[in-house]
mmCIF file of C-alpha atoms in Angstrom:
data_model
loop_
_atom_site.group_PDB
_atom_site.id
_atom_site.type_symbol
_atom_site.label_atom_id
_atom_site.label_comp_id
_atom_site.label_asym_id
_atom_site.label_seq_id
_atom_site.Cartn_x
_atom_site.Cartn_y
_atom_site.Cartn_z
ATOM 1 C CA ASP B 1 121.346 118.236 98.322
ATOM 2 C CA VAL B 2 119.728 116.844 95.218
ATOM 3 C CA LYS B 3 118.505 119.518 92.907
ATOM 4 C CA VAL B 4 116.028 119.067 90.100
ATOM 5 C CA THR B 5 115.394 122.212 88.107
ATOM 6 C CA GLN B 6 112.791 122.924 85.459
ATOM 7 C CA SER B 7 113.297 125.571 82.812
ATOM 8 C CA SER B 8 110.126 127.560 83.443
ATOM 9 C CA ARG B 9 107.722 127.979 86.353
ATOM 10 C CA TYR B 10 104.929 129.359 84.184
ATOM 11 C CA LEU B 11 104.375 129.018 80.462
ATOM 12 C CA VAL B 12 101.562 130.205 78.195
ATOM 13 C CA LYS B 13 101.358 128.767 74.696
ATOM 14 C CA ARG B 14 98.865 128.801 71.861
ATOM 15 C CA THR B 15 97.048 125.772 70.481
ATOM 16 C CA GLY B 16 99.154 124.030 67.861
ATOM 17 C CA GLU B 17 102.508 125.349 69.082
ATOM 18 C CA LYS B 18 105.405 122.997 69.736
ATOM 19 C CA VAL B 19 106.367 123.199 73.405
ATOM 20 C CA PHE B 20 109.593 122.129 75.088
ATOM 21 C CA LEU B 21 109.827 121.570 78.836
ATOM 22 C CA GLU B 22 113.345 121.071 80.134
ATOM 23 C CA CYS B 23 114.460 119.303 83.285
ATOM 24 C CA VAL B 24 117.977 119.064 84.707
ATOM 25 C CA GLN B 25 119.188 117.107 87.738
ATOM 26 C CA ASP B 26 122.597 117.507 89.345
ATOM 27 C CA MET B 27 123.024 114.178 91.171
ATOM 28 C CA ASP B 28 123.968 111.835 88.358
ATOM 29 C CA HIS B 29 120.700 109.928 88.738
ATOM 30 C CA GLU B 30 120.026 107.173 86.262
ATOM 31 C CA ASN B 31 116.246 107.415 86.025
ATOM 32 C CA MET B 32 114.138 110.431 85.213
ATOM 33 C CA PHE B 33 110.382 110.898 84.977
ATOM 34 C CA TRP B 34 107.797 113.309 83.617
ATOM 35 C CA TYR B 35 104.386 113.574 85.315
ATOM 36 C CA ARG B 36 101.392 115.788 84.909
ATOM 37 C CA GLN B 37 99.423 116.836 87.966
ATOM 38 C CA ASP B 38 95.724 117.641 87.750
ATOM 39 C CA PRO B 39 93.297 118.243 90.638
ATOM 40 C CA GLY B 40 91.559 115.057 91.709
ATOM 41 C CA LEU B 41 93.741 112.903 89.459
ATOM 42 C CA GLY B 42 97.020 113.003 91.348
ATOM 43 C CA LEU B 43 100.286 112.584 89.468
ATOM 44 C CA ARG B 44 100.131 110.613 86.255
ATOM 45 C CA LEU B 45 103.265 109.319 84.568
ATOM 46 C CA ILE B 46 103.796 110.497 81.006
ATOM 47 C CA TYR B 47 107.223 109.053 80.171
ATOM 48 C CA PHE B 48 110.293 107.878 81.985
ATOM 49 C CA SER B 49 113.893 107.234 81.033
ATOM 50 C CA TYR B 50 116.319 104.799 82.625
ATOM 51 C CA ASP B 51 119.367 105.762 80.581
ATOM 52 C CA VAL B 52 120.599 108.184 77.954
ATOM 53 C CA LYS B 53 118.601 107.808 74.753
ATOM 54 C CA MET B 54 116.310 105.253 76.440
ATOM 55 C CA LYS B 55 112.660 105.946 77.164
ATOM 56 C CA GLU B 56 109.544 104.129 78.240
ATOM 57 C CA LYS B 57 105.924 105.175 77.892
ATOM 58 C CA GLY B 58 104.059 105.857 81.069
ATOM 59 C CA ASP B 59 100.321 105.804 81.596
ATOM 60 C CA ILE B 60 99.381 108.835 79.458
ATOM 61 C CA PRO B 61 101.983 109.265 76.652
ATOM 62 C CA GLU B 62 99.573 110.363 73.919
ATOM 63 C CA GLY B 63 100.419 113.803 72.565
ATOM 64 C CA TYR B 64 103.860 113.856 74.184
ATOM 65 C CA SER B 65 107.384 112.800 73.316
ATOM 66 C CA VAL B 66 110.658 112.957 75.230
ATOM 67 C CA SER B 67 114.342 113.316 74.641
ATOM 68 C CA ARG B 68 117.324 112.335 76.783
ATOM 69 C CA GLU B 69 120.598 113.143 75.058
ATOM 70 C CA LYS B 70 122.578 113.646 78.274
ATOM 71 C CA LYS B 71 122.232 111.875 81.607
ATOM 72 C CA GLU B 72 121.378 115.028 83.525
ATOM 73 C CA ARG B 73 118.765 116.396 81.118
ATOM 74 C CA PHE B 74 115.308 115.087 80.244
ATOM 75 C CA SER B 75 113.029 117.043 77.935
ATOM 76 C CA LEU B 76 109.290 116.756 77.446
ATOM 77 C CA ILE B 77 107.927 117.801 74.074
ATOM 78 C CA LEU B 78 104.369 118.647 73.154
ATOM 79 C CA GLU B 79 104.398 118.328 69.381
ATOM 80 C CA SER B 80 101.194 120.323 68.870
ATOM 81 C CA ALA B 81 99.849 121.758 72.097
ATOM 82 C CA SER B 82 96.156 121.427 72.813
ATOM 83 C CA THR B 83 93.988 122.992 75.500
ATOM 84 C CA ASN B 84 93.584 119.633 77.284
ATOM 85 C CA GLN B 85 97.317 119.687 77.926
ATOM 86 C CA THR B 86 96.927 122.673 80.230
ATOM 87 C CA SER B 87 98.336 121.306 83.460
ATOM 88 C CA MET B 88 101.148 121.294 86.005
ATOM 89 C CA TYR B 89 104.128 119.309 84.733
ATOM 90 C CA LEU B 90 106.558 117.775 87.205
ATOM 91 C CA CYS B 91 109.935 116.250 86.526
ATOM 92 C CA ALA B 92 111.583 113.784 88.932
ATOM 93 C CA SER B 93 114.776 111.771 89.158
ATOM 94 C CA THR B 94 115.925 108.801 91.185
ATOM 95 C CA GLU B 95 119.133 106.887 91.647
ATOM 96 C CA ILE B 96 119.355 103.136 91.389
ATOM 97 C CA THR B 97 121.126 101.355 94.255
ATOM 98 C CA SER B 98 121.497 97.587 94.276
ATOM 99 C CA GLY B 99 119.084 97.442 91.378
ATOM 100 C CA ARG B 100 116.392 99.386 93.201
ATOM 101 C CA SER B 101 115.372 103.006 93.453
ATOM 102 C CA VAL B 102 114.088 104.534 96.646
ATOM 103 C CA GLU B 103 113.246 108.215 96.632
ATOM 104 C CA GLN B 104 112.099 110.269 93.676
ATOM 105 C CA TYR B 105 113.255 113.882 93.812
ATOM 106 C CA PHE B 106 110.934 116.375 92.184
ATOM 107 C CA GLY B 107 111.454 119.693 90.512
ATOM 108 C CA PRO B 108 109.209 122.678 91.368
ATOM 109 C CA GLY B 109 106.942 122.131 88.374
ATOM 110 C CA THR B 110 105.962 124.055 85.261
ATOM 111 C CA ARG B 111 102.428 125.343 85.055
ATOM 112 C CA LEU B 112 101.539 125.250 81.381
ATOM 113 C CA THR B 113 98.505 127.038 79.999
ATOM 114 C CA VAL B 114 97.471 126.378 76.406
ATOM 115 C CA THR B 115 95.051 128.941 74.971
ATOM 116 C CA GLN Y 1 94.948 96.830 88.802
ATOM 117 C CA GLN Y 2 97.698 99.465 88.662
ATOM 118 C CA GLN Y 3 95.609 102.026 90.512
ATOM 119 C CA VAL Y 4 96.055 103.416 93.983
ATOM 120 C CA LYS Y 5 92.860 104.892 95.409
ATOM 121 C CA GLN Y 6 93.215 107.656 97.970
ATOM 122 C CA SER Y 7 90.641 109.262 100.261
ATOM 123 C CA PRO Y 8 89.472 111.740 101.306
ATOM 124 C CA GLN Y 9 90.101 114.293 98.581
ATOM 125 C CA SER Y 10 90.167 117.083 101.171
ATOM 126 C CA LEU Y 11 90.423 117.175 104.948
ATOM 127 C CA ILE Y 12 90.031 119.920 107.530
ATOM 128 C CA VAL Y 13 91.428 119.276 110.996
ATOM 129 C CA GLN Y 14 91.760 121.462 114.066
ATOM 130 C CA LYS Y 15 95.221 122.171 115.428
ATOM 131 C CA GLY Y 16 96.255 119.361 117.750
ATOM 132 C CA GLY Y 17 93.929 116.841 116.135
ATOM 133 C CA ILE Y 18 94.742 113.663 114.225
ATOM 134 C CA SER Y 19 94.718 113.684 110.426
ATOM 135 C CA ILE Y 20 94.091 110.353 108.728
ATOM 136 C CA ILE Y 21 94.454 109.689 104.997
ATOM 137 C CA ASN Y 22 93.708 106.302 103.497
ATOM 138 C CA CYS Y 23 94.906 104.456 100.418
ATOM 139 C CA ALA Y 24 93.976 101.141 98.839
ATOM 140 C CA TYR Y 25 95.597 99.120 96.063
ATOM 141 C CA GLU Y 26 95.056 95.926 94.099
ATOM 142 C CA ASN Y 27 98.411 94.971 92.622
ATOM 143 C CA THR Y 28 100.299 92.589 94.885
ATOM 144 C CA ALA Y 29 103.497 93.279 92.910
ATOM 145 C CA PHE Y 30 103.843 96.682 94.569
ATOM 146 C CA ASP Y 31 106.902 96.496 96.828
ATOM 147 C CA TYR Y 32 107.280 99.907 98.445
ATOM 148 C CA PHE Y 33 104.746 102.481 99.623
ATOM 149 C CA PRO Y 34 105.880 106.090 100.052
ATOM 150 C CA TRP Y 35 103.949 109.174 101.062
ATOM 151 C CA TYR Y 36 104.808 112.509 99.508
ATOM 152 C CA GLN Y 37 104.022 115.964 100.854
ATOM 153 C CA GLN Y 38 103.549 118.950 98.558
ATOM 154 C CA PHE Y 39 103.364 122.592 99.602
ATOM 155 C CA PRO Y 40 101.902 125.202 97.239
ATOM 156 C CA GLY Y 41 104.371 126.193 94.549
ATOM 157 C CA LYS Y 42 106.708 123.296 95.311
ATOM 158 C CA GLY Y 43 107.237 119.828 93.952
ATOM 159 C CA PRO Y 44 106.294 116.814 96.098
ATOM 160 C CA ALA Y 45 108.888 115.641 98.627
ATOM 161 C CA LEU Y 46 109.196 112.263 100.295
ATOM 162 C CA LEU Y 47 107.686 112.314 103.791
ATOM 163 C CA ILE Y 48 107.765 108.712 104.986
ATOM 164 C CA ALA Y 49 107.695 105.266 103.384
ATOM 165 C CA ILE Y 50 107.066 101.637 104.293
ATOM 166 C CA ARG Y 51 107.780 98.191 102.861
ATOM 167 C CA PRO Y 52 105.018 95.549 102.829
ATOM 168 C CA ASP Y 53 106.747 93.282 105.357
ATOM 169 C CA VAL Y 54 106.213 95.898 108.080
ATOM 170 C CA SER Y 55 102.823 96.795 109.610
ATOM 171 C CA GLU Y 56 103.704 100.195 110.982
ATOM 172 C CA LYS Y 57 106.372 102.864 110.645
ATOM 173 C CA LYS Y 58 106.622 105.979 112.747
ATOM 174 C CA GLU Y 59 108.709 109.091 112.207
ATOM 175 C CA GLY Y 60 107.981 111.838 114.668
ATOM 176 C CA ARG Y 61 104.315 112.811 114.389
ATOM 177 C CA PHE Y 62 103.851 110.846 111.156
ATOM 178 C CA THR Y 63 102.888 107.163 111.142
ATOM 179 C CA ILE Y 64 102.109 104.775 108.300
ATOM 180 C CA SER Y 65 99.850 101.834 109.105
ATOM 181 C CA PHE Y 66 99.984 99.007 106.586
ATOM 182 C CA ASN Y 67 97.475 96.165 106.244
ATOM 183 C CA LYS Y 68 98.818 93.731 103.666
ATOM 184 C CA SER Y 69 95.835 91.355 103.716
ATOM 185 C CA ALA Y 70 93.390 94.201 103.141
ATOM 186 C CA LYS Y 71 95.729 95.917 100.639
ATOM 187 C CA GLN Y 72 95.334 99.188 102.464
ATOM 188 C CA PHE Y 73 97.666 101.684 104.057
ATOM 189 C CA SER Y 74 97.138 104.963 105.799
ATOM 190 C CA LEU Y 75 98.983 108.040 106.995
ATOM 191 C CA HIS Y 76 98.302 109.351 110.489
ATOM 192 C CA ILE Y 77 99.479 112.814 111.489
ATOM 193 C CA MET Y 78 99.351 113.220 115.247
ATOM 194 C CA ASP Y 79 99.068 116.640 116.905
ATOM 195 C CA SER Y 80 98.409 118.231 113.504
ATOM 196 C CA GLN Y 81 99.840 121.722 113.053
ATOM 197 C CA PRO Y 82 98.986 124.564 110.635
ATOM 198 C CA GLY Y 83 102.400 123.992 109.069
ATOM 199 C CA ASP Y 84 101.226 120.505 108.045
ATOM 200 C CA SER Y 85 98.693 122.095 105.675
ATOM 201 C CA ALA Y 86 99.674 120.683 102.295
ATOM 202 C CA THR Y 87 98.637 118.150 99.688
ATOM 203 C CA TYR Y 88 99.541 114.550 100.515
ATOM 204 C CA PHE Y 89 99.989 111.770 97.983
ATOM 205 C CA CYS Y 90 100.293 108.086 98.670
ATOM 206 C CA ALA Y 91 102.134 106.019 96.107
ATOM 207 C CA ALA Y 92 103.141 102.475 95.330
ATOM 208 C CA ARG Y 93 106.276 101.306 93.581
ATOM 209 C CA VAL Y 94 106.050 98.800 90.775
ATOM 210 C CA GLY Y 95 108.741 96.217 91.413
ATOM 211 C CA ASN Y 96 111.505 95.869 88.796
ATOM 212 C CA GLN Y 97 110.326 98.809 86.709
ATOM 213 C CA GLY Y 98 113.056 101.346 87.357
ATOM 214 C CA GLY Y 99 111.435 103.017 90.338
ATOM 215 C CA LYS Y 100 108.132 103.701 88.620
ATOM 216 C CA LEU Y 101 105.537 104.958 91.113
ATOM 217 C CA ILE Y 102 101.748 104.887 90.880
ATOM 218 C CA PHE Y 103 100.285 107.825 92.781
ATOM 219 C CA GLY Y 104 96.974 108.247 94.536
ATOM 220 C CA GLN Y 105 94.666 111.146 93.738
ATOM 221 C CA GLY Y 106 95.957 113.375 96.530
ATOM 222 C CA THR Y 107 94.466 114.803 99.724
ATOM 223 C CA GLU Y 108 94.446 118.508 100.445
ATOM 224 C CA LEU Y 109 94.894 118.894 104.208
ATOM 225 C CA SER Y 110 94.052 122.114 105.986
ATOM 226 C CA VAL Y 111 94.863 122.431 109.693
ATOM 227 C CA LYS Y 112 92.956 125.247 111.354
ATOM 228 C CA PRO Y 113 94.576 127.173 114.218
#
């Protein structure tokens, strides 16, 4: 079974703090993704990575950065947290077969509250 | 053009009824259309998916209907059960972009006993 784990289920931070969200997958998947989930907006892609040290901006990268130093680990960084970054954050991974990915496997999510 | 529009936002169905969720898209470069199911406190999980060269796919009580000319696809849940109560997301894969998915806004389904 594929397992995607996220470091925290709930997190409360203050405005201006630097926040690290960690994601680890155990299936040697090439591609990893960070989304935020907000009611009525669905899942929106923040960043994705298709290899170690490689990253691509998603649809809403402003205010976020990422790091992928090892294949199994993908970190999302909020350089200076703001209240509009209060959200559910979901990490996902997918393998590439014959040049294509099929299923994205999601972690349980981190509910971040910025006060 | 990258959007996927999903409706309704919420749906209440009686046990045994049919639940129908609709999605529409514009980008003809989308090459794969999955549906994800999310229970409270969990991440989304793949439920069923379809490729655009197929008009219908059925897995148990779940069916995707796909209309390529109208750029629409829908999820039908037959004989809906209380255990189907969850949030459902349609999505579309952007071809040749590393598995990147564009998600719809989500539908919160509640099946009443």
